[in-house]
CSV table of C-alpha atoms and ligand atoms in Angstrom, one decimal:
chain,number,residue,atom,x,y,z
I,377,UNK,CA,28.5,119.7,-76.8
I,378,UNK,CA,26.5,118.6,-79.9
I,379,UNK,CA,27.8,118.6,-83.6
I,380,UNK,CA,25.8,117.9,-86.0
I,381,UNK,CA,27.6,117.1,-89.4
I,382,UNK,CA,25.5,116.4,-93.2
I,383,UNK,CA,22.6,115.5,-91.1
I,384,UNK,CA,19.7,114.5,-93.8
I,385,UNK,CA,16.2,112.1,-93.3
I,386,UNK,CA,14.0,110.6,-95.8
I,387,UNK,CA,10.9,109.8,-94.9
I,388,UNK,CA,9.8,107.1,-97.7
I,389,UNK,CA,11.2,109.4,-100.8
I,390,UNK,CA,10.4,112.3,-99.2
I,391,UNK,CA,13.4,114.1,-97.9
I,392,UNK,CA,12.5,116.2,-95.0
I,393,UNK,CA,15.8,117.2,-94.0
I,394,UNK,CA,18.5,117.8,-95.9
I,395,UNK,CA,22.6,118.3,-95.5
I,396,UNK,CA,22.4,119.9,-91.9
I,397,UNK,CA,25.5,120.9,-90.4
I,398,UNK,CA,25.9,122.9,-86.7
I,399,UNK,CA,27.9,122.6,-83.7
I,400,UNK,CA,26.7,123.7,-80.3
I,401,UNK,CA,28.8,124.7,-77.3
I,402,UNK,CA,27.8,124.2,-73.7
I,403,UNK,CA,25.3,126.4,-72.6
I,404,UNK,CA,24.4,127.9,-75.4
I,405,UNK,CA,20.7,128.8,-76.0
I,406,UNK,CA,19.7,128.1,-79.3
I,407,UNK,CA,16.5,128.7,-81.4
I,408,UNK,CA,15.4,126.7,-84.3
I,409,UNK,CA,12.8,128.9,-86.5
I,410,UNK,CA,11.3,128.0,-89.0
I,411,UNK,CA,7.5,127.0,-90.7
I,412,UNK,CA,5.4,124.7,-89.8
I,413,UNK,CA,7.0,121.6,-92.1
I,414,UNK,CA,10.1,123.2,-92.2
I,415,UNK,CA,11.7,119.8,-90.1
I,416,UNK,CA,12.3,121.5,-86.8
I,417,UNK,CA,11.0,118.5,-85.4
I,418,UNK,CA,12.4,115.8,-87.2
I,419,UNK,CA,15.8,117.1,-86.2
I,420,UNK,CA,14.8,117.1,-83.2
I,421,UNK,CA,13.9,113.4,-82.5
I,422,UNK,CA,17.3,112.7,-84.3
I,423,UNK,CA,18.6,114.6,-81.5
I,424,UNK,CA,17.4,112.8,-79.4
I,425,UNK,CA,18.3,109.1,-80.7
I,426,UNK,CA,14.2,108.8,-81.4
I,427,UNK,CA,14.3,108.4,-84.7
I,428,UNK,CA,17.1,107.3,-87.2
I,429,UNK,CA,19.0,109.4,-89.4
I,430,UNK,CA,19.0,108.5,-93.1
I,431,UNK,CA,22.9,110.1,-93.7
I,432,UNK,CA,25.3,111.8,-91.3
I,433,UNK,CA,26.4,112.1,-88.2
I,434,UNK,CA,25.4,113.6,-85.1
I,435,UNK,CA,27.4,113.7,-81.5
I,436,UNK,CA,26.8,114.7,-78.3
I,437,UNK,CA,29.3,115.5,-76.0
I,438,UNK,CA,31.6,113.3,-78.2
I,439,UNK,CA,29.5,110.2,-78.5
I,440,UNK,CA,27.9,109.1,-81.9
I,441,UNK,CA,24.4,108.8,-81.4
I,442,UNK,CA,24.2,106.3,-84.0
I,443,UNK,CA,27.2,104.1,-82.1
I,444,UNK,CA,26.3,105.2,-78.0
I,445,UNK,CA,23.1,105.4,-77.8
I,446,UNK,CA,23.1,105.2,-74.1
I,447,UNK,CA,25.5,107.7,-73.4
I,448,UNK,CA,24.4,110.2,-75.8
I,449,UNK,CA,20.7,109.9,-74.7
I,450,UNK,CA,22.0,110.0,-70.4
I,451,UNK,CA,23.2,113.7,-71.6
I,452,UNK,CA,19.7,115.0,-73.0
I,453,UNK,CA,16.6,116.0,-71.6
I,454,UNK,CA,13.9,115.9,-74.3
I,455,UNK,CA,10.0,117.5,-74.4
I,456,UNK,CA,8.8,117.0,-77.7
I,457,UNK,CA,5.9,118.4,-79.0
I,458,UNK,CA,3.5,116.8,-77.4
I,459,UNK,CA,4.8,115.4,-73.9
I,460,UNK,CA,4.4,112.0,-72.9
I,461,UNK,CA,2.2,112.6,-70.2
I,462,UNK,CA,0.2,109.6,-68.4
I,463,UNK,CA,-2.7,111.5,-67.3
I,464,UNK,CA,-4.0,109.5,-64.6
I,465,UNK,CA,-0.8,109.5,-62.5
I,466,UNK,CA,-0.8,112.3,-60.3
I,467,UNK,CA,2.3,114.4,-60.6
I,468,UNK,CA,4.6,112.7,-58.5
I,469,UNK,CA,3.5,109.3,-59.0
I,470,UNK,CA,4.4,109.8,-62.9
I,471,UNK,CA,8.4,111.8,-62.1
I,472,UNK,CA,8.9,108.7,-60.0
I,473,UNK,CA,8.1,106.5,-62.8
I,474,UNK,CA,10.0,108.6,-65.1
I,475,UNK,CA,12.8,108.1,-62.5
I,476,UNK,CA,12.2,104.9,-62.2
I,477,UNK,CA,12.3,104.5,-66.7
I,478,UNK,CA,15.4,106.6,-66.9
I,479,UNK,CA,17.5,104.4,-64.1
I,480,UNK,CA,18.6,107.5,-62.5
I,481,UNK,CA,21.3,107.2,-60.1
I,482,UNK,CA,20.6,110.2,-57.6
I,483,UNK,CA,18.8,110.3,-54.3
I,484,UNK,CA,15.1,109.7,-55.3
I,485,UNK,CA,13.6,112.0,-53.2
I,486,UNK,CA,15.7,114.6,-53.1
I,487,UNK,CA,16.4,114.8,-56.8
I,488,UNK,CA,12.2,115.0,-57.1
I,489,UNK,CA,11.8,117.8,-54.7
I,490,UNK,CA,14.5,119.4,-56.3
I,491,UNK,CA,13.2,119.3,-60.2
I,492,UNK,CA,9.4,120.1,-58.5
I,493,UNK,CA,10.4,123.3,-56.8
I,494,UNK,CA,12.7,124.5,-59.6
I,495,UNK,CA,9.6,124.8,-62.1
I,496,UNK,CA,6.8,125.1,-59.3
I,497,UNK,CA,4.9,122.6,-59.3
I,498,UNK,CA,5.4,121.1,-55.8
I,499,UNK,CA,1.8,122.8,-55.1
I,500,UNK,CA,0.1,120.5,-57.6
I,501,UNK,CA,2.3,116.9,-56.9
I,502,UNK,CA,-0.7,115.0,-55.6
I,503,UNK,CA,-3.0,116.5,-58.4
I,504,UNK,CA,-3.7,113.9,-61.2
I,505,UNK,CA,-1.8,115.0,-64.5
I,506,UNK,CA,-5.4,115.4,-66.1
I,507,UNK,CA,-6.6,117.9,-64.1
I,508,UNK,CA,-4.4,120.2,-64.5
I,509,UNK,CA,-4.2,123.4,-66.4
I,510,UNK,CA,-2.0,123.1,-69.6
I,511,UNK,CA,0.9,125.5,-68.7
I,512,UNK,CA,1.1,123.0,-65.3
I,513,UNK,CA,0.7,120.2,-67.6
I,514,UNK,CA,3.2,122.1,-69.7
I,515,UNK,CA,5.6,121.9,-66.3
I,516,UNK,CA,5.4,118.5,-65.5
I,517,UNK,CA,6.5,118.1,-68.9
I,518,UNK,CA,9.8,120.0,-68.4
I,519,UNK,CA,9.9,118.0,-64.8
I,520,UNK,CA,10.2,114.9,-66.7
I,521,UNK,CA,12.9,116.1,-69.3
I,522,UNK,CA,14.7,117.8,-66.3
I,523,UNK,CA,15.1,114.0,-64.4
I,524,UNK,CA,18.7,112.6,-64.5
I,525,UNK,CA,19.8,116.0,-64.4
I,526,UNK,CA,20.8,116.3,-68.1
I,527,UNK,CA,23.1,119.1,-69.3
I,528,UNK,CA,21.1,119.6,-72.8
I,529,UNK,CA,17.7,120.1,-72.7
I,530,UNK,CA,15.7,119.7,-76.0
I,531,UNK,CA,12.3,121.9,-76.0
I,532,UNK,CA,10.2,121.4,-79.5
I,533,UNK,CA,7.4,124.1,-79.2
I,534,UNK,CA,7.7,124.4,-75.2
I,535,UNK,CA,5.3,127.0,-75.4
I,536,UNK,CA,2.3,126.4,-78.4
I,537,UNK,CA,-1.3,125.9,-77.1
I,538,UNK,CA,0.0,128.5,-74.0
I,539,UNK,CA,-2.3,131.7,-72.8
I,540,UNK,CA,0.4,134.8,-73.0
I,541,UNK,CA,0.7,134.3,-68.9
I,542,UNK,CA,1.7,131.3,-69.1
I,543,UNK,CA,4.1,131.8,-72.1
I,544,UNK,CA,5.7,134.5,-69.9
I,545,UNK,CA,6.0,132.0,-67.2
I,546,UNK,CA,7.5,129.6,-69.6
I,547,UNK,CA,10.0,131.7,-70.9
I,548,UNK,CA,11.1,132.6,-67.6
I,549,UNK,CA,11.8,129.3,-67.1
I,550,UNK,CA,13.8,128.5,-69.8
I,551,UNK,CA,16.1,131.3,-69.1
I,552,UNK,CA,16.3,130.0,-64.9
I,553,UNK,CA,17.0,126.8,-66.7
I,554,UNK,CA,19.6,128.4,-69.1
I,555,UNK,CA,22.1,129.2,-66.6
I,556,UNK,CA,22.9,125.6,-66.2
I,557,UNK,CA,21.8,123.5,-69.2
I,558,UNK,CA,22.5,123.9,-73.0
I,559,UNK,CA,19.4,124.5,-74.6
I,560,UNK,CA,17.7,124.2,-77.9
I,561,UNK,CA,14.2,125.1,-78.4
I,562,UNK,CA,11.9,125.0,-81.4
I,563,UNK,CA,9.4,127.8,-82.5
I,564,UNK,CA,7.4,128.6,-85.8
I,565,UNK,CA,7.4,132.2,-84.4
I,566,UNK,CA,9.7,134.6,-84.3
I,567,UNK,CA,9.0,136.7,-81.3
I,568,UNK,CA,9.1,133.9,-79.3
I,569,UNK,CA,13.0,132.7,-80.4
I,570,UNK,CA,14.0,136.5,-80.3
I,571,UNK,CA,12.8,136.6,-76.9
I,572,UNK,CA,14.6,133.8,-74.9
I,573,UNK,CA,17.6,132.8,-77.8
I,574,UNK,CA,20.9,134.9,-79.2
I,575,UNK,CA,21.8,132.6,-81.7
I,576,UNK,CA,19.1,131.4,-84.4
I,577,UNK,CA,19.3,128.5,-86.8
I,578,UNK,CA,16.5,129.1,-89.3
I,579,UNK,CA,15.3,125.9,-90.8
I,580,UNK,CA,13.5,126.3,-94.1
I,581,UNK,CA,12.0,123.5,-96.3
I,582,UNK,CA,14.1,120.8,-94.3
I,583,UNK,CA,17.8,122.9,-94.4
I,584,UNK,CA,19.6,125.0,-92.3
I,585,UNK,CA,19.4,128.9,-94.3
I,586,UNK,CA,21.0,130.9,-91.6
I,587,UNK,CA,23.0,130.4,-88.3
I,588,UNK,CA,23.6,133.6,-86.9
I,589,UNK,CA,22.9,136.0,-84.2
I,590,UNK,CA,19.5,137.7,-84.4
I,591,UNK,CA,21.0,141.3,-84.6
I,592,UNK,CA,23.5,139.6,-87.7
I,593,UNK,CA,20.8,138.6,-89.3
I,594,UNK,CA,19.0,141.8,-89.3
I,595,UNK,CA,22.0,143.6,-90.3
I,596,UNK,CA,23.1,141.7,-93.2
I,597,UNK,CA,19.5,141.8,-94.9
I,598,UNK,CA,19.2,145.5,-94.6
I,599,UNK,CA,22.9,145.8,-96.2
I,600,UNK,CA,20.4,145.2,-99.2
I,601,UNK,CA,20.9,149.3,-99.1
I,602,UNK,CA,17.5,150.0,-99.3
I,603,UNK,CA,16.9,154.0,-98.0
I,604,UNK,CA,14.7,156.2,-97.1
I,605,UNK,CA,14.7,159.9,-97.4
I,606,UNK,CA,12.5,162.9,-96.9
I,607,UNK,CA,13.0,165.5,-99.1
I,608,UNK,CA,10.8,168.7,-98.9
I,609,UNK,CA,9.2,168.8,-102.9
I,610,UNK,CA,6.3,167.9,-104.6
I,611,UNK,CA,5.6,164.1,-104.5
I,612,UNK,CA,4.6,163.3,-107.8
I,613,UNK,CA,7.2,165.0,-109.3
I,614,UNK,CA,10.2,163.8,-106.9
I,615,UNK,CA,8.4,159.8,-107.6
I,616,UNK,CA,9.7,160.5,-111.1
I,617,UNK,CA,13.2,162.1,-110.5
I,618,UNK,CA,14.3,159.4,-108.3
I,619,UNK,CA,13.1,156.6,-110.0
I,620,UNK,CA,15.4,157.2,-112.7
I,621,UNK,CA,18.1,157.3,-110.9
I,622,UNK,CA,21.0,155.1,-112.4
I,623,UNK,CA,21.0,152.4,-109.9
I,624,UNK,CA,17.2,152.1,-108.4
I,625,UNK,CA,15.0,149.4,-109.1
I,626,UNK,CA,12.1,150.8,-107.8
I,627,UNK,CA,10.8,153.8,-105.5
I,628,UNK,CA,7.5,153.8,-103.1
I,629,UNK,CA,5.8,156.8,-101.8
I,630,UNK,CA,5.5,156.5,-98.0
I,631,UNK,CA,3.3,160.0,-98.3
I,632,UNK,CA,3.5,163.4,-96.5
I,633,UNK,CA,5.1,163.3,-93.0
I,634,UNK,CA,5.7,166.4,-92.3
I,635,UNK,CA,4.4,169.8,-93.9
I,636,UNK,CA,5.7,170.5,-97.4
I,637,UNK,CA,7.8,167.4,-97.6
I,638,UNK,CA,7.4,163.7,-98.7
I,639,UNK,CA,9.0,160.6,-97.7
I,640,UNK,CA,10.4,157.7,-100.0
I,641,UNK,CA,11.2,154.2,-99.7
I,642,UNK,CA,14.4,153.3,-102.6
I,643,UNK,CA,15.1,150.4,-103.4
I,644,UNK,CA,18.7,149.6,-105.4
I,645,UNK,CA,19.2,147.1,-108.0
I,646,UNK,CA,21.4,144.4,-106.2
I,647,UNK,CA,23.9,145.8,-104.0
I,648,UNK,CA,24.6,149.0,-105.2
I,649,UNK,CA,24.9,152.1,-102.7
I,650,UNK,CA,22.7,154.8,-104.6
I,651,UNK,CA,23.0,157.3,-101.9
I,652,UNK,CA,25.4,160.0,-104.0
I,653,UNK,CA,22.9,159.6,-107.1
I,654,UNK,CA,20.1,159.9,-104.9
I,655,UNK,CA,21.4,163.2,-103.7
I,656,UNK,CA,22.8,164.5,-106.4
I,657,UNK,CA,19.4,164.0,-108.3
I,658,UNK,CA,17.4,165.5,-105.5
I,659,UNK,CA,20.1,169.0,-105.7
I,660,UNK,CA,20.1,169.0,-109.5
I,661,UNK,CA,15.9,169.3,-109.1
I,662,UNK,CA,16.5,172.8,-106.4
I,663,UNK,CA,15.0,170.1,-103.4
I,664,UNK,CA,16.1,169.9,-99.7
I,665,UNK,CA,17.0,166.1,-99.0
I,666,UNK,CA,16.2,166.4,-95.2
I,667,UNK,CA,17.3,163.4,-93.9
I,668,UNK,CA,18.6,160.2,-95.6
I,669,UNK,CA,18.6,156.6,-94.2
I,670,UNK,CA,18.9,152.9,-94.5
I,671,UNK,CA,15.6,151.1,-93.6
I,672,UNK,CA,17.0,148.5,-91.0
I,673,UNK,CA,15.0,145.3,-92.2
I,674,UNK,CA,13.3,144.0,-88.3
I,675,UNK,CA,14.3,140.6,-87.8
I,676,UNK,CA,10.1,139.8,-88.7
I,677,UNK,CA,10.7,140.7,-92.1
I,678,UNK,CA,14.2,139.0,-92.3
I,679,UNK,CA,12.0,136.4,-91.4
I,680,UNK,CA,9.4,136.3,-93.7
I,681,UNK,CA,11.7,137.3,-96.1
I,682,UNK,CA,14.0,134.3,-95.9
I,683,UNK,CA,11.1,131.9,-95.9
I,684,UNK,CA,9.5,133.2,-98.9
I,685,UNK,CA,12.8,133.4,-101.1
I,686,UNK,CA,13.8,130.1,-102.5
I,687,UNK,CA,16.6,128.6,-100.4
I,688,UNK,CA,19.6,129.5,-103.0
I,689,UNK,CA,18.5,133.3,-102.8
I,690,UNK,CA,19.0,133.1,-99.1
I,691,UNK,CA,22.2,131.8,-98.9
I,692,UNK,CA,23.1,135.0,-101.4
I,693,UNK,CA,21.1,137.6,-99.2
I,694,UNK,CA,23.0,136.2,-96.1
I,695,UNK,CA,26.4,136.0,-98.3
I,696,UNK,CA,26.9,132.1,-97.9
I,697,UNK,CA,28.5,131.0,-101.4
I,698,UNK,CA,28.9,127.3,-100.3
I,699,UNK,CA,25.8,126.2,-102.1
I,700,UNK,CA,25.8,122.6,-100.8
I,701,UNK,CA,25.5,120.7,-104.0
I,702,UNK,CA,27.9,117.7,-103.7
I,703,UNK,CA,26.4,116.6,-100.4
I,704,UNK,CA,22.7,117.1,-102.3
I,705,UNK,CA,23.9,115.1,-105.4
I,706,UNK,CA,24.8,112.3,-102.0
I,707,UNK,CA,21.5,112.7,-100.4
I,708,UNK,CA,19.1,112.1,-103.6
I,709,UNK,CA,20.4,109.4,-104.9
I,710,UNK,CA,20.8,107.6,-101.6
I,711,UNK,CA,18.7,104.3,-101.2
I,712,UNK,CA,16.3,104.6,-97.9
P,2170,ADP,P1,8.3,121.0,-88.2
P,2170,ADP,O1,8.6,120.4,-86.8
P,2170,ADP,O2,9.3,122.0,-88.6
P,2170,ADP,O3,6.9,121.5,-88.3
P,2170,ADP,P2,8.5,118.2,-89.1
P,2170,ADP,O4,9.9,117.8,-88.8
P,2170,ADP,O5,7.5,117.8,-88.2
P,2170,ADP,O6,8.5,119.8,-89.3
P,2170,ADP,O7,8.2,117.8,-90.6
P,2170,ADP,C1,9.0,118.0,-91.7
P,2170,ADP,C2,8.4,117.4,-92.9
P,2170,ADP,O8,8.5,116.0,-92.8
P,2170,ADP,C3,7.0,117.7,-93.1
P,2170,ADP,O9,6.7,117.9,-94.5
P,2170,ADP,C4,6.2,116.5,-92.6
P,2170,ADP,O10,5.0,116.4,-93.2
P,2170,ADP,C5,7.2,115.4,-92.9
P,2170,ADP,N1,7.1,114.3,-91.9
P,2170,ADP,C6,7.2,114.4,-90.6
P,2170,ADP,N2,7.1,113.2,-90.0
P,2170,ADP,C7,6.9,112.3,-90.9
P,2170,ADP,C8,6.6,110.9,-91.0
P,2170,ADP,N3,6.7,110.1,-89.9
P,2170,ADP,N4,6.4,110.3,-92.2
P,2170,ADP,C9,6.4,111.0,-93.3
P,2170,ADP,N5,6.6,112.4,-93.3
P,2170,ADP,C10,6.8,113.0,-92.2
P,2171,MG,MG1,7.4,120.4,-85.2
C-alpha cells in the first residue's frame, strides 16, 4: 500500500531525514515514535506529496508520488499537526468546502452525514469551528482527512494538546477507523503508539532505528542478558562475589526484599549468558540463589534506550548489521 524506498530530505544542508526504507500493507496500523526533531513530520508531508523529497522514492498503492501526484494524493487522508481549520466556518460549511477542494465524486450529502456521525460530531455541525472545544476541533479535523473516503489515513500527533478524555476518545477512534483504513500515526510518546499500534517504526535523528513489533522490540533489548537474582546472604559481601564474576560488567544492589536475603541487578559484558558463573559463585560462597531471572527491558526503556544510544549502537542492540553507509556516502554529497 505504501513503500517507501532511500527516502532522505535536506532542508538547506541540513539533512533531516536520511535513507528511510519501509513498506506498508493494507490496513496496517503503524506508529512512528520518535523525539521531538526526530523527522516524524517531515516524512510525513512527503507522504503526503506536501513537500518534495530531496532522494528516493515513495509509492502509494503503486503510484510514484513524485510522477502521479493526483492519484497518489486521491488515496490519502492527511491531518497534520496542526489542521487546516478555517475557524469561522461552522462545521459543515467548512467539510462542504473541503468537499468541494478535494472534487469528490460521492453523493454530497450523504458522504457528509456519513463522515459526521462516524466521529460524532453531527451534534456540533452548525457550531462555528472556533467555538469549539479542541478534541471537537480535533474531530473536524479527522472529518476533513476522512472526505473522499481515502483508504490511508495519515495522523501526525492526532492526539497532542488533548485532556486524557479526550485522548481516550481519540484513540478509540482511530481503532473504529482502523478496521477499514491503513493507518499511520505519529507520537513522541510511547504509551500512546503502544496503545493503538502493533508495529512501530522508531525514527531517531532523521532515520528509521527499528521496525518491529512492540513485544520484538522489548524482547530483543532484554536478550542483553541482564538478570536478577535473590540470593539469601549478606549484601555487602555477595556485591563483591558477584561482581567478580568472569563475564559481569557491573552489579547493583536493588536492597533487602525479603527477610535475610538481598536482591541484584547483573549486568554482562556484551552478550554473554553469566547465569552458570553466577550460580556457581553464589554455591561456592555456602548462599541460597532463590530465584534467578532476566530483567525484561519495558518497551519505555527500549525506548529511551534507543534514543539515547548513538544510531550505529542501535542497529547492534536490535541485531541489524546493514549499516547503511553507501546510500549515506549518496545522500551527503548530493547537491539540494
Ligand atoms: P518531528 O516531527 O519528528 O518532530 P520534523 O520532521 O518536524 O520532526 O523535523 C525534523 C528536523 O528538521 C528538525 O530538526 C527540524 O528543525 C527540521 N526542520 C523541519 N522543517 C524544517 C524546515 N521547513 N526548514 C528547515 N528545517 C526544518
Ligand atoms: Mg512533528
Amino acid at each position: 500500500m505504501i513503500k517507501v524506498t532511500g527516502l532522505s530530505k535536506r532542508y538547506g544542508n541540513y539533512l533531516a531525514v536520511e535513507d528511510v526504507n519501509f513498506e506498508i500493507k493494507k490496513g496496517e496500523i503503524i506508529g512512528f515514535l520518535g523525539p521531538n526533531g526526530a523527522g516524524k513530520s517531515t516524512i510525513m508531508n512527503i507522504l503526503t506529496g506536501y513537500l518534495s523529497l530531496t532522494q528516493g522514492k515513495v509509492e502509494i498503492d503503486g503510484f510514484d508520488i513524485a510522477e502521479y501526484p493526483e492519484d497518489a494524493k486521491k488515496r490519502i487522508g492527511y491531518l497534520p499537526e496542526i489542521p487546516p481549520l478555517y475557524i469561522d466556518m461552522k462545521v459543515r460549511e467548512y467539510l462542504d468546502f473541503i468537499y468541494d477542494l478535494k472534487k469528490v465524486k460521492f453523493p454530497k450529502k450523504a458522504h457528509i452525514d456519513e463522515i459526521l456521525r462516524l466521529v460524532k460530531i453531527d451534534n456540533v455541525q452548525n457550531r462555528l469551528i472556533k467555538n469549539l472545544s479542541k478534541g471537537y476541533r480535533q474531530r473536524v479535523g479527522f472529518a476533513q482527512a476522512l472526505i473522499g473516503n481515502p483508504d490511508i489515513l495519515i495522523l501526525d500527533e492526532p492526539t497532542v494538546g488533548l485532556d486524557p478524555k479526550q485522548i481516550i476518545e481519540i484513540r478509540n477512534l482511530i481503532a473504529r477507523l482502523g478496521k477499514n483504513h491503513t493507518i499511520i500515526l505519529s507520537s513522541h510518546i510511547l504509551s500512546e503508539i503502544q496503545a493503538i499500534c502493533k508495529r512501530i517504526i522508531i525514527i531517531n535523528r532523521g532515520q528509521l532505528i527499528a521496525d518491529d513489533s512492540a513485544e520484538n522490540l522489548s524482547k530483543k533489548l532484554s536478550s542483553d542478558r541482564t538478570l536478577v537474582a535473590r540470593i539469601e546472604c549478606n549484601e555487602k559481601d555477595m556485591l563483591e562475589a558477584l561482581s567478580s564474576v568472569k563475564g559481569v560488567a557491573k552489579v547493583t544492589s536493588l536492597g533487602k526484599k525479603e527477610e535475610g536475603t538481598c536482591d541484584f541487578l547483573i549486568e554482562p559484558e556484551r552478550d554473554t549468558d553469566i547465569r552458570s558463573a553466577v550460580f556457581d559463585r553464589v554455591v561456592s560462597r555456602g548462599k541460597k540463589l532463590l530465584s534467578l531471572s532476566s530483567n525484561m527491558a519495558s518497551l519505555e526503556q527500549v525506548f529511551l534506550r534507543l534514543t539515547e544510544a548513538d544510531n550505529d549502537e542501535v542497529r547492534r542492540i536490535l541485531g541489524q548489521n546493514e549499516a547503511p553507509t553507501d546510500h549515506k556516502a549518496d545522500a551527503e554529497t548530493q547537491e539540494v
